[in-house]
PDB file of C-alpha atoms in Angstrom:
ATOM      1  CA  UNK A   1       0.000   0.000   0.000  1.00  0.00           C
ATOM      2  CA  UNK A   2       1.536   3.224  -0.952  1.00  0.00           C
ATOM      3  CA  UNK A   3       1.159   6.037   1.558  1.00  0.00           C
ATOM      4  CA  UNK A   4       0.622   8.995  -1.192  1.00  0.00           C
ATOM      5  CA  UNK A   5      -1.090   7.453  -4.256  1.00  0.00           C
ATOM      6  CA  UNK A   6       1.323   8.476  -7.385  1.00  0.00           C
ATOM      7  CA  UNK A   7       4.059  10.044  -5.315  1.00  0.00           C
ATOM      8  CA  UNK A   8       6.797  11.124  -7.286  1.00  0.00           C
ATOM      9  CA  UNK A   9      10.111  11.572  -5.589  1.00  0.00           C
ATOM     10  CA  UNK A  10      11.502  15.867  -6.683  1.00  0.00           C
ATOM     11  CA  UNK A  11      15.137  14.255  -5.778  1.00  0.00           C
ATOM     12  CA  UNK A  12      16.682  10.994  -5.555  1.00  0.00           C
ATOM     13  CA  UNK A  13      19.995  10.601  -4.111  1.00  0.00           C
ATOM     14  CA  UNK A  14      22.475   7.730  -3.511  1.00  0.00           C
ATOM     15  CA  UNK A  15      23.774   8.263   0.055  1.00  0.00           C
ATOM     16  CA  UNK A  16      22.042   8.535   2.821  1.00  0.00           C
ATOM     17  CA  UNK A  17      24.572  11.642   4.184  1.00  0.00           C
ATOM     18  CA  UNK A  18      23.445  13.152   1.114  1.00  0.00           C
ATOM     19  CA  UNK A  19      19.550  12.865   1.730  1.00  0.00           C
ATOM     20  CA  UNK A  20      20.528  14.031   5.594  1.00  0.00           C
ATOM     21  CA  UNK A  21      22.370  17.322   4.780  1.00  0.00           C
ATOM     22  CA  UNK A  22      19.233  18.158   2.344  1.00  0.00           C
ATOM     23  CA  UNK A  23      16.990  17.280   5.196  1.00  0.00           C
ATOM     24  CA  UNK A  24      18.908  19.424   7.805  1.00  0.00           C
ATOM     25  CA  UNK A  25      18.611  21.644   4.901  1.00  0.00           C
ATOM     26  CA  UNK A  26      14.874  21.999   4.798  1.00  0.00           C
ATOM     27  CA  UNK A  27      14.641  20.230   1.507  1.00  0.00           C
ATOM     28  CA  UNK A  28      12.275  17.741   2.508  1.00  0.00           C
ATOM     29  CA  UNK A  29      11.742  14.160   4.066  1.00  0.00           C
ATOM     30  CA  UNK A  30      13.447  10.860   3.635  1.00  0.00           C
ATOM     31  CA  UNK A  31      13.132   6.972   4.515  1.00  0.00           C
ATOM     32  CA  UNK A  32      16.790   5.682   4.867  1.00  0.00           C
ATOM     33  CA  UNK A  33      17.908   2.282   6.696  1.00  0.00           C
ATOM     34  CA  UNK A  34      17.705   2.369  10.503  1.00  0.00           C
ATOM     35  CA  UNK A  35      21.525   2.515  10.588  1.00  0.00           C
ATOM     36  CA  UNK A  36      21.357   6.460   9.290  1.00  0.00           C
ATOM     37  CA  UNK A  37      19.538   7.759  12.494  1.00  0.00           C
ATOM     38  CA  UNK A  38      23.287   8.137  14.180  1.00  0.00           C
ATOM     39  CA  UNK A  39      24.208  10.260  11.236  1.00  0.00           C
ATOM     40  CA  UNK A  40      20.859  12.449  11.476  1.00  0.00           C
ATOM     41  CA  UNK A  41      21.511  12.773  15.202  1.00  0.00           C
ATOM     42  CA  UNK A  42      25.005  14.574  14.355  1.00  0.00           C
ATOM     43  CA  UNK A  43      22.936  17.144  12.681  1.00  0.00           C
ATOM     44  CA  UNK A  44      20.251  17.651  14.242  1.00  0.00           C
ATOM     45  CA  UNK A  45      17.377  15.782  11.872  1.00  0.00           C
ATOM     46  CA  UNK A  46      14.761  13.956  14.142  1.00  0.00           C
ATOM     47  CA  UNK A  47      14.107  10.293  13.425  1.00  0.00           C
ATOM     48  CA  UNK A  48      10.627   8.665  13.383  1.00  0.00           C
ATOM     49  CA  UNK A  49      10.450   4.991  13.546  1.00  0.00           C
ATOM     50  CA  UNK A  50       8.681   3.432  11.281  1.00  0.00           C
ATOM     51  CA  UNK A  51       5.928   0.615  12.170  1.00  0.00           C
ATOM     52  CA  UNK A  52       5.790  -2.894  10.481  1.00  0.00           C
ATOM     53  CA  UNK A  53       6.665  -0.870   7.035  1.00  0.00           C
ATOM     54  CA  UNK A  54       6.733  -3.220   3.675  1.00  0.00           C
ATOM     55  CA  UNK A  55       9.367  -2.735   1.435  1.00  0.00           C
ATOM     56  CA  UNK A  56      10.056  -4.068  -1.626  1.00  0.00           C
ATOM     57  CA  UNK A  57      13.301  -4.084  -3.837  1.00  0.00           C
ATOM     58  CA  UNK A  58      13.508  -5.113  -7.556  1.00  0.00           C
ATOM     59  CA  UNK A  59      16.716  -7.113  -7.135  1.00  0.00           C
ATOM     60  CA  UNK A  60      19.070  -8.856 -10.163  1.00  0.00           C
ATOM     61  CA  UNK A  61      20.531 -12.226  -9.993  1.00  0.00           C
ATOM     62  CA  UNK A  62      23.826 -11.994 -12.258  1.00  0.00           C
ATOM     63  CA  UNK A  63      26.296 -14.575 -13.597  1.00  0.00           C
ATOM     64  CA  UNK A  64      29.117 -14.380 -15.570  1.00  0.00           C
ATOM     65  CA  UNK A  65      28.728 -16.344 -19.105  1.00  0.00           C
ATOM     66  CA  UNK A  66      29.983 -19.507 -19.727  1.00  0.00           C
ATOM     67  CA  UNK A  67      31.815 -20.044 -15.944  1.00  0.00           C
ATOM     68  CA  UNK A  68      30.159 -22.605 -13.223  1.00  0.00           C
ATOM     69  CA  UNK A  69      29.316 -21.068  -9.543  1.00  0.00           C
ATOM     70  CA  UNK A  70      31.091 -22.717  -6.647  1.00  0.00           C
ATOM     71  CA  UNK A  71      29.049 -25.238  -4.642  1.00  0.00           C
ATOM     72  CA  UNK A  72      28.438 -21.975  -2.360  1.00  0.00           C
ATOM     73  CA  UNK A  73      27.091 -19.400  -5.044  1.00  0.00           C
ATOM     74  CA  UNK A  74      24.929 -22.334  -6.847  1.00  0.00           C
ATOM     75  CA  UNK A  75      23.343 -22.688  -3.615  1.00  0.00           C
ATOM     76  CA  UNK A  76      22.557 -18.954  -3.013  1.00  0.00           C
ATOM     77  CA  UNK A  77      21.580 -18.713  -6.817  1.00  0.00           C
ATOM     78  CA  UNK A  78      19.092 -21.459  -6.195  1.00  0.00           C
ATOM     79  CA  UNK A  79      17.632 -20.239  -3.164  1.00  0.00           C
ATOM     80  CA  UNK A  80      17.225 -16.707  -4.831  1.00  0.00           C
ATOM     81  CA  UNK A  81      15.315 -18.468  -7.645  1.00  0.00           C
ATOM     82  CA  UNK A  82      13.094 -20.594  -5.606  1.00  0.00           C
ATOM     83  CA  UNK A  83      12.243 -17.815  -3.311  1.00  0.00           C
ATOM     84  CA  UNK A  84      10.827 -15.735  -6.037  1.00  0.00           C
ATOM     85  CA  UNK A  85       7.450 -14.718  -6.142  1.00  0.00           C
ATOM     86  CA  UNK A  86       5.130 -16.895  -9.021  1.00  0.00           C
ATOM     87  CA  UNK A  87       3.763 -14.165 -10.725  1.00  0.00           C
ATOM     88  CA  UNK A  88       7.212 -13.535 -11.733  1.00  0.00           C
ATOM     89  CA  UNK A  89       8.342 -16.995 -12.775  1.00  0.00           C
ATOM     90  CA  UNK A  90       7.937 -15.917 -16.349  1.00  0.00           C
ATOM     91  CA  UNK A  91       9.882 -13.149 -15.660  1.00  0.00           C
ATOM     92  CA  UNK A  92      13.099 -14.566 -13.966  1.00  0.00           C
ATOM     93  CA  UNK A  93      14.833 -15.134 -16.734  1.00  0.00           C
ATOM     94  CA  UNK A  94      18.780 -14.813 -15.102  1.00  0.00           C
ATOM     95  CA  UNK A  95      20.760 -12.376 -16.981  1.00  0.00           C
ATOM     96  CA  UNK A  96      24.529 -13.581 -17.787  1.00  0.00           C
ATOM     97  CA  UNK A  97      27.529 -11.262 -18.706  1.00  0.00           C
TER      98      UNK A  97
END
């Protein structure tokens, strides 16, 4: 469930010290990792905990062409795989480099 229907972000940034200073800033509001509150303490940006949120990532899965995994990375490659959704079976085609 989105929170604002259509919400489209004015800036994206990569690092979360980035999205702090532009908060401290007055440039707006962010959801960053719980690890960033220590950084937004340092500069005075309040923190607000957020409750039972769902998040969702689109992820890759990527193997190099025409080379065999260890033992190790076959396993995590198959769990990856089986632990994907079925509405996207058709779509998790693995990409190889």
């Amino acid at each position: 469930m989105r929170v604002v229907p259509n919400f489209q972000p004015k800036y994206e940034v990569r690092f979360s010290t980035t999205a702090i200073s532009m908060i401290s800033a007055g440039m707006g509001v962010a959801v960053l990792p719980e690890n960033s509150s220590q950084l937004a303490s340092a500069v005075r940006v309040t923190t607000v905990d957020l409750v039972d949120p769902t998040v969702m990532r689109n992820v890759s899965l990527l193997q190099r062409r025409h080379h065999s995994l260890s033992p190790a990375a076959e396993h995590l490659k198959a769990a990856f795989v089986a632990a994907m959704p079925t509405e996207n079976a058709g779509a998790g085609t693995l990409a190889h480099t």
